[in-house]
Short mmCIF file of C-alpha atoms and ligand atoms in Angstrom, two decimals:
data_model
loop_
_atom_site.label_atom_id
_atom_site.label_comp_id
_atom_site.label_asym_id
_atom_site.label_seq_id
_atom_site.Cartn_x
_atom_site.Cartn_y
_atom_site.Cartn_z
CA UNK A 139 -144.68 37.14 -65.03
CA UNK A 140 -144.90 36.74 -68.78
CA UNK A 141 -148.17 38.72 -68.87
CA UNK A 142 -146.48 41.43 -66.80
CA UNK A 143 -143.82 41.79 -69.49
CA UNK A 144 -146.50 42.81 -72.02
CA UNK A 145 -147.25 46.05 -70.20
CA UNK A 146 -144.23 46.74 -68.02
CA UNK A 147 -140.53 47.11 -68.57
CA UNK A 148 -138.07 44.64 -67.14
CA UNK A 149 -136.55 47.49 -65.11
CA UNK A 150 -139.90 48.18 -63.43
CA UNK A 151 -140.57 44.51 -62.66
CA UNK A 152 -137.05 44.03 -61.30
CA UNK A 153 -137.47 47.00 -58.98
CA UNK A 154 -140.81 45.67 -57.68
CA UNK A 155 -139.35 42.19 -57.11
CA UNK A 156 -136.33 43.61 -55.26
CA UNK A 157 -138.52 45.71 -52.98
CA UNK A 158 -140.90 42.79 -52.37
CA UNK A 159 -138.02 40.41 -51.51
CA UNK A 160 -136.55 43.02 -49.18
CA UNK A 161 -139.93 43.58 -47.46
CA UNK A 162 -140.50 39.85 -47.19
CA UNK A 163 -137.13 39.39 -45.41
CA UNK A 164 -137.91 42.27 -43.03
CA UNK A 165 -141.34 40.82 -42.20
CA UNK A 166 -139.91 37.38 -41.47
CA UNK A 167 -137.10 38.78 -39.32
CA UNK A 168 -139.54 41.02 -37.46
CA UNK A 169 -141.93 38.25 -36.43
CA UNK A 170 -141.38 34.85 -38.03
CA UNK A 171 -144.43 33.35 -36.28
CA UNK A 172 -146.77 36.05 -37.71
CA UNK A 173 -145.58 35.42 -41.25
CA UNK A 174 -147.72 32.46 -42.24
CA UNK A 175 -147.70 32.85 -46.03
CA UNK A 176 -145.42 31.07 -48.47
CA UNK A 177 -142.70 33.65 -49.21
CA UNK A 178 -142.80 33.13 -52.99
CA UNK A 179 -146.56 33.57 -53.12
CA UNK A 180 -146.27 36.64 -50.87
CA UNK A 181 -143.66 38.19 -53.16
CA UNK A 182 -145.64 37.44 -56.32
CA UNK A 183 -148.78 39.00 -54.82
CA UNK A 184 -146.82 42.12 -53.90
CA UNK A 185 -145.40 42.45 -57.40
CA UNK A 186 -148.83 41.95 -58.99
CA UNK A 187 -150.33 44.60 -56.78
CA UNK A 188 -147.52 47.04 -57.65
CA UNK A 189 -148.11 46.38 -61.33
CA UNK A 190 -151.85 47.01 -60.94
CA UNK A 191 -151.15 50.29 -59.15
CA UNK A 192 -148.84 51.20 -62.01
CA UNK A 193 -151.50 50.34 -64.61
CA UNK A 194 -153.90 52.66 -62.85
CA UNK A 195 -151.53 55.57 -63.34
CA UNK A 196 -150.53 55.07 -66.96
CA UNK A 197 -152.16 57.89 -68.95
CA UNK A 198 -154.99 56.54 -71.06
CA UNK A 199 -158.40 57.63 -72.36
CA UNK A 200 -161.15 57.75 -69.73
CA UNK A 201 -164.89 57.90 -70.32
CA UNK A 202 -166.09 60.64 -68.01
CA UNK A 203 -169.46 59.52 -66.64
CA UNK A 204 -169.24 61.76 -63.57
CA UNK A 205 -171.22 64.64 -65.02
CA UNK A 206 -168.43 67.02 -63.94
CA UNK A 207 -167.54 68.76 -67.17
CA UNK A 208 -164.22 70.40 -66.25
CA UNK A 209 -163.00 67.49 -64.12
CA UNK A 210 -159.56 68.41 -62.79
CA UNK A 211 -158.59 64.76 -62.20
CA UNK A 212 -159.54 63.94 -65.78
CA UNK A 213 -157.57 66.74 -67.42
CA UNK A 214 -160.16 69.53 -67.29
CA UNK A 215 -161.30 70.55 -70.77
CA UNK A 216 -161.28 67.81 -73.42
CA UNK A 217 -159.99 69.16 -76.72
CA UNK A 218 -161.99 69.47 -79.91
CA UNK A 219 -161.17 67.30 -82.94
CA UNK A 220 -159.61 70.22 -84.85
CA UNK A 221 -157.39 71.05 -81.85
CA UNK A 222 -156.32 67.40 -81.53
CA UNK A 223 -155.54 67.26 -85.25
CA UNK A 224 -153.57 70.51 -85.08
CA UNK A 225 -151.46 69.28 -82.14
CA UNK A 226 -150.87 66.02 -83.99
CA UNK A 227 -149.72 67.86 -87.15
CA UNK A 228 -147.38 70.06 -85.12
CA UNK A 229 -145.78 67.12 -83.29
CA UNK A 230 -143.11 66.58 -85.90
CA UNK A 231 -141.16 69.39 -87.60
CA UNK A 232 -143.37 72.45 -87.85
CA UNK A 233 -142.85 76.11 -88.74
CA UNK A 234 -143.13 77.34 -85.18
CA UNK A 235 -140.59 80.15 -85.80
CA UNK A 236 -140.50 80.34 -89.57
CA UNK A 237 -142.67 82.17 -92.08
CA UNK A 238 -142.92 79.76 -95.00
CA UNK A 239 -143.78 82.51 -97.49
CA UNK A 240 -140.95 84.94 -96.74
CA UNK A 241 -138.52 82.26 -95.63
CA UNK A 242 -137.65 84.46 -92.68
CA UNK A 243 -137.67 83.73 -89.01
CA UNK A 244 -141.00 84.64 -87.43
CA UNK A 245 -142.03 85.22 -83.85
CA UNK A 246 -143.28 82.12 -82.08
CA UNK A 247 -147.06 82.19 -81.83
CA UNK A 248 -147.41 85.49 -83.66
CA UNK A 249 -150.42 84.31 -85.66
CA UNK A 250 -152.16 83.02 -82.53
CA UNK A 251 -151.60 86.33 -80.74
CA UNK A 252 -153.24 88.17 -83.64
CA UNK A 253 -156.20 85.77 -83.57
CA UNK A 254 -156.60 86.16 -79.79
CA UNK A 255 -156.53 89.93 -80.09
CA UNK A 256 -159.16 89.79 -82.84
CA UNK A 257 -161.33 87.45 -80.84
CA UNK A 258 -161.26 89.44 -77.60
CA UNK A 259 -161.03 92.96 -79.00
CA UNK A 260 -157.77 93.49 -77.11
CA UNK A 261 -154.73 95.31 -78.52
CA UNK A 262 -152.36 92.40 -77.96
CA UNK A 263 -152.09 88.94 -76.43
CA UNK A 264 -149.61 86.57 -74.82
CA UNK A 265 -149.80 82.88 -73.92
CA UNK A 266 -148.07 81.06 -71.06
CA UNK A 267 -148.31 77.60 -69.48
CA UNK A 268 -151.41 78.13 -67.35
CA UNK A 269 -153.34 80.90 -65.67
CA UNK A 270 -151.29 80.51 -62.49
CA UNK A 271 -148.17 81.28 -64.52
CA UNK A 272 -149.95 84.25 -66.06
CA UNK A 273 -150.68 85.62 -62.58
CA UNK A 274 -147.07 85.19 -61.46
CA UNK A 275 -145.73 86.76 -64.66
CA UNK A 276 -148.02 89.77 -64.41
CA UNK A 277 -147.26 90.44 -60.76
CA UNK A 278 -143.54 89.96 -61.20
CA UNK A 279 -143.12 91.93 -64.41
CA UNK A 280 -145.41 94.81 -63.48
CA UNK A 281 -145.13 95.21 -59.75
CA UNK A 282 -142.06 93.47 -58.28
CA UNK A 283 -140.82 95.55 -55.34
CA UNK A 284 -144.08 97.49 -55.26
CA UNK A 285 -147.60 97.11 -53.91
CA UNK A 286 -150.59 95.48 -55.54
CA UNK A 287 -154.03 96.27 -54.15
CA UNK A 288 -156.54 93.44 -53.72
CA UNK A 289 -159.84 93.08 -51.90
CA UNK A 290 -159.91 90.86 -48.78
CA UNK A 291 -162.88 89.14 -50.37
CA UNK A 292 -160.74 87.95 -53.27
CA UNK A 293 -157.70 86.46 -51.55
CA UNK A 294 -158.50 83.03 -52.89
CA UNK A 295 -156.89 79.64 -52.92
CA UNK A 296 -157.34 77.93 -56.27
CA UNK A 297 -157.23 74.10 -56.17
CA UNK A 298 -153.83 72.52 -55.63
CA UNK A 299 -152.51 75.05 -53.13
CA UNK A 300 -152.26 78.11 -55.39
CA UNK A 301 -152.84 80.70 -52.65
CA UNK A 302 -152.87 84.30 -53.72
CA UNK A 303 -150.95 85.77 -50.74
CA UNK A 304 -148.18 83.19 -51.28
CA UNK A 305 -148.07 83.95 -55.01
CA UNK A 306 -147.66 87.65 -54.25
CA UNK A 307 -144.75 86.85 -51.94
CA UNK A 308 -143.11 84.56 -54.49
CA UNK A 309 -143.41 87.27 -57.16
CA UNK A 310 -141.73 89.80 -54.85
CA UNK A 311 -144.85 91.93 -54.61
CA UNK A 312 -146.25 93.51 -51.45
CA UNK A 313 -149.85 92.55 -50.90
CA UNK A 314 -151.99 95.58 -50.07
CA UNK A 315 -155.29 94.18 -48.76
CA UNK A 316 -158.30 96.46 -48.69
CA UNK A 317 -161.90 96.19 -47.50
CA UNK A 318 -163.36 93.25 -45.63
CA UNK A 319 -164.27 89.67 -46.50
CA UNK A 320 -167.75 90.58 -47.68
CA UNK A 321 -167.62 94.30 -48.49
CA UNK A 322 -165.03 96.33 -50.32
CA UNK A 323 -165.84 99.76 -51.76
CA UNK A 324 -164.20 101.75 -54.51
CA UNK A 325 -163.05 104.26 -51.86
CA UNK A 326 -161.08 101.50 -50.15
CA UNK A 327 -159.05 101.02 -53.33
CA UNK A 328 -158.71 104.76 -53.93
CA UNK A 329 -157.47 105.34 -50.38
CA UNK A 330 -154.81 102.63 -50.79
CA UNK A 331 -153.22 104.03 -53.95
CA UNK A 332 -149.86 105.67 -53.20
CA UNK A 333 -146.49 106.15 -54.92
CA UNK A 334 -145.62 102.51 -54.19
CA UNK A 335 -148.66 101.11 -56.02
CA UNK A 336 -147.87 99.00 -59.07
CA UNK A 337 -151.30 97.61 -59.84
CA UNK A 338 -154.84 96.90 -58.71
CA UNK A 339 -156.03 93.34 -59.27
CA UNK A 340 -159.50 91.90 -59.34
CA UNK A 341 -159.55 88.14 -58.83
CA UNK A 342 -162.59 86.09 -59.76
CA UNK A 343 -163.68 84.05 -56.75
CA UNK A 344 -163.93 81.02 -59.04
CA UNK A 345 -164.43 78.20 -56.55
CA UNK A 346 -166.69 79.71 -53.90
CA UNK A 347 -169.68 82.02 -53.49
CA UNK A 348 -170.28 84.92 -51.18
CA UNK A 349 -173.91 85.65 -50.50
CA UNK A 350 -175.73 87.99 -48.17
CA UNK A 351 -174.38 91.50 -47.64
CA UNK A 352 -171.71 91.58 -50.30
CA UNK A 353 -170.33 94.63 -52.11
CA UNK A 354 -167.41 95.06 -54.44
CA UNK A 355 -166.71 97.44 -57.30
CA UNK A 356 -167.16 96.16 -60.83
CA UNK A 357 -164.17 95.97 -63.17
CA UNK A 358 -165.58 99.03 -64.96
CA UNK A 359 -165.51 101.01 -61.72
CA UNK A 360 -161.95 99.91 -60.96
CA UNK A 361 -160.85 100.99 -64.43
CA UNK A 362 -162.57 104.38 -64.01
CA UNK A 363 -160.94 104.91 -60.63
CA UNK A 364 -158.65 107.92 -60.09
CA UNK A 365 -155.06 106.59 -60.37
CA UNK A 366 -151.69 107.36 -61.96
CA UNK A 367 -151.11 105.90 -65.47
CA UNK A 368 -148.37 103.71 -64.05
CA UNK A 369 -150.92 101.74 -61.99
CA UNK A 370 -152.28 98.85 -64.07
CA UNK A 371 -155.73 97.38 -63.58
CA UNK A 372 -155.51 93.59 -63.85
CA UNK A 373 -158.51 91.31 -64.17
CA UNK A 374 -157.87 87.65 -63.25
CA UNK A 375 -160.92 85.98 -64.74
CA UNK A 376 -159.91 82.35 -64.23
CA UNK A 377 -162.49 80.51 -66.30
CA UNK A 378 -162.60 83.09 -69.07
CA UNK A 379 -165.93 82.60 -70.75
CA UNK A 380 -166.05 83.95 -74.32
CA UNK A 381 -169.76 83.43 -74.72
CA UNK A 382 -172.70 84.49 -72.63
CA UNK A 383 -173.73 81.39 -70.70
CA UNK A 384 -176.53 83.04 -68.71
CA UNK A 385 -179.21 81.37 -70.92
CA UNK A 386 -177.85 78.10 -69.51
CA UNK A 387 -178.08 79.38 -65.96
CA UNK A 388 -174.36 80.05 -65.55
CA UNK A 389 -172.86 83.33 -64.36
CA UNK A 390 -169.21 83.72 -65.29
CA UNK A 391 -167.29 86.91 -65.97
CA UNK A 392 -166.89 87.41 -69.68
CA UNK A 393 -163.56 88.11 -71.37
CA UNK A 394 -165.08 90.48 -73.91
CA UNK A 395 -166.71 92.53 -71.12
CA UNK A 396 -163.41 92.68 -69.29
CA UNK A 397 -161.58 94.06 -72.34
CA UNK A 398 -164.45 96.40 -73.16
CA UNK A 399 -164.27 97.84 -69.64
CA UNK A 400 -160.74 98.99 -70.41
CA UNK A 401 -158.83 96.67 -68.07
CA UNK A 402 -155.10 96.87 -68.82
CA UNK A 403 -154.63 93.10 -68.63
CA UNK A 404 -157.18 90.29 -68.49
CA UNK A 405 -156.03 86.74 -67.71
CA UNK A 406 -157.82 83.43 -68.09
CA UNK A 407 -157.20 79.70 -68.51
CA UNK A 408 -157.07 77.99 -71.90
CA UNK A 409 -158.59 74.77 -70.55
CA UNK A 410 -161.56 75.96 -68.56
CA UNK A 411 -164.49 77.54 -70.42
CA UNK A 412 -162.24 78.50 -73.35
CA UNK A 413 -162.31 74.77 -74.14
CA UNK A 414 -158.73 74.33 -75.34
CA UNK A 415 -155.40 72.94 -74.11
CA UNK A 416 -153.85 73.88 -70.77
CA UNK A 417 -152.62 77.46 -71.12
CA UNK A 418 -152.76 80.87 -69.50
CA UNK A 419 -154.00 83.55 -71.88
CA UNK A 420 -153.22 87.23 -71.30
CA UNK A 421 -154.93 89.91 -73.35
CA UNK A 422 -154.85 93.66 -72.97
CA UNK A 423 -153.11 96.94 -73.74
CA UNK A 424 -150.07 96.78 -75.95
CA UNK A 425 -147.51 98.51 -73.68
CA UNK A 426 -148.35 96.20 -70.77
CA UNK A 427 -148.25 93.04 -72.91
CA UNK A 428 -144.90 94.24 -74.35
CA UNK A 429 -143.59 94.63 -70.83
CA UNK A 430 -144.57 91.04 -70.03
CA UNK A 431 -143.08 89.79 -73.29
CA UNK A 432 -139.72 91.35 -72.41
CA UNK A 433 -139.68 89.92 -68.88
CA UNK A 434 -136.73 87.59 -68.22
CA UNK A 435 -139.08 84.96 -66.77
CA UNK A 436 -141.28 84.89 -69.89
CA UNK A 437 -138.98 82.38 -71.56
CA UNK A 438 -139.47 80.01 -68.63
CA UNK A 439 -143.23 80.16 -69.05
CA UNK A 440 -143.70 79.94 -72.79
CA UNK A 441 -145.78 77.11 -74.20
CA UNK A 442 -144.61 74.40 -76.58
CA UNK A 443 -145.60 73.98 -80.21
CA UNK A 444 -148.32 71.41 -79.40
CA UNK A 445 -150.12 73.86 -77.14
CA UNK A 446 -149.70 76.66 -79.66
CA UNK A 447 -151.20 74.52 -82.41
CA UNK A 448 -154.13 73.30 -80.31
CA UNK A 449 -154.84 76.79 -78.99
CA UNK A 450 -154.72 78.24 -82.50
CA UNK A 451 -157.34 75.72 -83.67
CA UNK A 452 -159.49 76.40 -80.59
CA UNK A 453 -159.29 80.16 -81.14
CA UNK A 454 -160.32 79.71 -84.77
CA UNK A 455 -163.41 77.82 -83.64
CA UNK A 456 -164.32 80.70 -81.31
CA UNK A 457 -163.80 83.13 -84.19
CA UNK A 458 -165.99 81.04 -86.50
CA UNK A 459 -168.91 81.55 -84.11
CA UNK A 460 -169.44 77.79 -83.73
CA UNK A 461 -167.91 77.37 -80.28
CA UNK A 462 -171.12 76.14 -78.65
CA UNK A 463 -171.37 73.17 -80.98
CA UNK A 464 -167.75 72.46 -81.91
CA UNK A 465 -165.96 72.74 -78.57
CA UNK A 466 -166.79 69.70 -76.43
CA UNK A 467 -166.77 71.68 -73.18
CA UNK A 468 -169.32 74.21 -74.39
CA UNK A 469 -171.31 71.55 -76.22
CA UNK A 470 -171.66 69.58 -72.96
CA UNK A 471 -172.77 72.70 -71.09
CA UNK A 472 -175.37 73.62 -73.69
CA UNK A 473 -176.76 70.17 -74.52
CA UNK A 474 -180.48 70.17 -73.60
CA UNK A 475 -181.43 67.93 -70.69
CA UNK A 476 -183.89 66.11 -72.97
CA UNK A 477 -181.04 65.07 -75.29
CA UNK A 478 -179.14 63.66 -72.30
CA UNK A 479 -182.28 61.78 -71.21
CA UNK A 480 -182.66 60.22 -74.66
CA UNK A 481 -178.99 59.26 -74.59
CA UNK A 482 -179.69 57.47 -71.27
CA UNK A 483 -182.70 55.62 -72.71
CA UNK A 484 -180.67 54.43 -75.65
CA UNK A 485 -177.82 53.28 -73.39
CA UNK A 486 -180.28 51.48 -71.10
CA UNK A 487 -181.42 49.33 -74.04
CA UNK A 488 -177.87 48.00 -74.34
CA UNK A 489 -177.40 47.14 -70.64
CA UNK A 490 -177.73 43.52 -69.69
CA UNK A 491 -179.09 42.56 -67.20
CA UNK A 492 -180.99 45.79 -66.87
CA UNK A 493 -183.33 44.95 -63.98
CA UNK A 494 -181.36 46.99 -61.46
CA UNK A 495 -180.71 49.92 -63.79
CA UNK A 496 -182.99 52.92 -64.23
CA UNK A 497 -182.87 56.35 -65.86
CA UNK A 498 -183.06 59.12 -63.27
CA UNK A 499 -182.74 62.88 -63.34
CA UNK A 500 -179.70 64.36 -61.62
CA UNK A 501 -177.46 67.41 -61.66
CA UNK A 502 -174.20 67.85 -63.52
CA UNK A 503 -171.49 70.27 -62.42
CA UNK A 504 -169.30 72.51 -64.54
CA UNK A 505 -166.41 72.05 -62.10
CA UNK A 506 -162.78 73.01 -62.64
CA UNK A 507 -162.91 76.13 -60.52
CA UNK A 508 -165.77 77.48 -62.58
CA UNK A 509 -169.15 78.66 -61.54
CA UNK A 510 -169.46 77.46 -57.96
CA UNK A 511 -172.78 76.15 -56.80
CA UNK A 512 -174.50 76.25 -60.13
CA UNK A 513 -175.45 72.96 -61.65
CA UNK A 514 -176.99 71.78 -64.91
CA UNK A 515 -180.08 69.58 -65.04
CA UNK A 516 -179.07 66.19 -66.36
CA UNK A 517 -179.94 62.50 -66.52
CA UNK A 518 -178.07 59.40 -65.51
CA UNK A 519 -178.29 55.64 -65.39
CA UNK A 520 -178.60 54.62 -61.76
CA UNK A 521 -177.30 51.14 -61.01
CA UNK A 522 -178.33 49.49 -57.75
CA UNK A 523 -178.18 45.91 -56.57
CA UNK A 524 -174.37 45.73 -56.55
CA UNK A 525 -171.89 47.01 -53.99
CA UNK A 526 -171.38 50.43 -55.60
CA UNK A 527 -167.68 50.93 -54.85
CA UNK A 528 -166.92 47.44 -56.07
CA UNK A 529 -168.84 48.05 -59.30
CA UNK A 530 -167.22 51.47 -59.77
CA UNK A 531 -163.80 49.85 -59.32
CA UNK A 532 -164.54 47.32 -62.08
CA UNK A 533 -165.62 50.13 -64.40
CA UNK A 534 -162.46 52.13 -63.76
CA UNK A 535 -160.14 49.19 -64.26
CA UNK A 536 -161.75 47.54 -67.28
CA UNK A 537 -160.24 47.60 -70.78
CA UNK A 538 -161.78 51.06 -71.28
CA UNK A 539 -161.61 53.15 -68.11
CA UNK A 540 -164.96 54.57 -67.01
CA UNK A 541 -165.09 57.06 -64.15
CA UNK A 542 -168.50 57.17 -62.46
CA UNK A 543 -170.06 58.82 -59.43
CA UNK A 544 -171.14 56.83 -56.39
CA UNK A 545 -174.08 58.38 -54.61
CA UNK A 546 -176.69 56.99 -52.20
CA UNK A 547 -175.45 53.41 -52.48
CA UNK A 548 -175.75 53.47 -56.28
CA UNK A 549 -173.43 53.96 -59.22
CA UNK A 550 -174.49 56.95 -61.32
CA UNK A 551 -173.60 57.16 -65.00
CA UNK A 552 -174.24 60.81 -65.92
CA UNK A 553 -174.39 61.08 -69.70
CA UNK A 554 -174.01 64.85 -70.00
CA UNK A 555 -170.24 64.31 -70.13
CA UNK A 556 -170.34 61.26 -72.44
CA UNK A 557 -170.23 61.69 -76.22
CA UNK A 558 -172.55 59.73 -78.54
CA UNK A 559 -169.59 57.92 -80.06
CA UNK A 560 -168.53 56.64 -76.63
CA UNK A 561 -171.86 54.91 -75.90
CA UNK A 562 -170.94 51.53 -77.38
CA UNK A 563 -167.71 51.27 -75.40
CA UNK A 564 -169.53 52.52 -72.32
CA UNK A 565 -172.27 49.88 -72.68
CA UNK A 566 -169.67 47.13 -73.08
CA UNK A 567 -167.78 48.39 -70.05
CA UNK A 568 -170.89 48.54 -67.87
CA UNK A 569 -172.01 45.07 -68.96
CA UNK A 570 -168.69 43.45 -68.19
CA UNK A 571 -168.38 45.28 -64.85
CA UNK A 572 -171.87 44.07 -63.88
CA UNK A 573 -170.88 40.54 -64.89
CA UNK A 574 -167.73 40.73 -62.73
CA UNK A 575 -169.42 42.16 -59.64
CA UNK A 576 -171.35 39.81 -57.32
CA UNK A 577 -174.87 41.12 -56.80
CA UNK A 578 -175.90 42.19 -53.30
CA UNK A 579 -177.48 39.36 -51.36
CA UNK A 580 -180.45 41.30 -49.99
CA UNK A 581 -181.65 43.25 -52.95
CA UNK A 582 -183.83 46.10 -51.71
CA UNK A 583 -184.75 47.04 -55.23
CA UNK A 584 -186.57 43.88 -56.20
CA UNK A 585 -187.75 43.78 -59.81
CA UNK A 586 -191.32 45.03 -60.09
C1 PLP B 59 -158.29 78.56 -62.27
C2 PLP B 59 -157.79 79.90 -61.89
C3 PLP B 59 -156.43 80.19 -61.87
C4 PLP B 59 -155.40 79.16 -62.20
O1 PLP B 59 -155.52 78.76 -63.51
P1 PLP B 59 -154.73 77.48 -64.05
O2 PLP B 59 -154.96 77.53 -65.50
O3 PLP B 59 -155.34 76.31 -63.34
O4 PLP B 59 -153.31 77.67 -63.67
C5 PLP B 59 -156.02 81.46 -61.53
N1 PLP B 59 -156.92 82.41 -61.19
C6 PLP B 59 -158.25 82.16 -61.18
C7 PLP B 59 -159.19 83.25 -60.77
C8 PLP B 59 -158.73 80.90 -61.52
O5 PLP B 59 -160.04 80.65 -61.51
#
């Protein structure tokens, strides 16, 4: 119990003990003959297991050896050092609504909005809590009580139950579906525009692919479409790539292209390919952004000073032109496979015993609702000879948490998502997990 007190509050432990005592009583009353444990031992075991479950949920650093770059369970985009430092500096008192030169009150995030407009070529910008909030805000502020036209091929569900038709309903907008699952033409949109239309929205399919006979108008065509000025064209990009990632084999709609096409509003996440903190970024035409800014629900969606600071630093990195090397997310995407392989070789030298560990080629995923189906060539350490789930459990629950991938009866340590400076901790973690896991009795992979 004394060790428990190091990591848990007395209130937590008391609650676990009370529940365990209660459960123990119920069990004994239910079937005294089936309860063959010593009650005290039974209660202690329950409490220890509760405390372990609690440890597993306490937020802590995790080494991501899954090879999934935007891993939703691991907080999607890791932040760059400058963004971390900026959030740290802003954690105490900070001039979030004060211009230190004039001494006057300033608008929250004004500098960031200017930087975002510069970066994307848009007239104005706005930041909210996440891209889901951006979607709700746009629909509500621009088209509540009216119709918004969307292709049947884009009525998506983003992870975690964010379903577009439900979001429309919640925002008080009438969904006007056009086209079919695989084919929607510009004429379908044109035919649907009437005096009730508030907007046309294009939604990036993000987490799935359509292939075969597929047609849909480009954002340029939607912008060019015949429509009243009061009908906004909204582009929900989701991942919001700022840089062309096609040389790395990835096809994602580009924010700059979206703005260049003349879309009235383009929305994207701050913590997908933008590589910053969780946020929803809206860029576009000034009158539309102003309308959003004045919406009564804007206040409920605004971000805190930590997000503002981290996003400002991230945006400055994009503006500096060094995003591919300075933002961890983009660095991991663009790291050559050969560099990952060398990283694996150097890690292998530190693994002990290494007879059931080998360097293999594998595929990493971008993940996080980005770029479905496309993967990046990568390398991993493949550990056999131990029950893989048992070994993976030891890695997760060691002093430094390591999340791995179990595949084909082996634990895979994909180093595309591991930084050089994490290798020492990773090696120590693997070594102690191997030490703690009994080897499989019938080793198929006998040493050569
Ligand atoms: C990911 C995504 C969202 C939701 O973004 P969050 O930042 O997770 O809230 C909305 N729309 C599209 C197209 C997306 O890909």
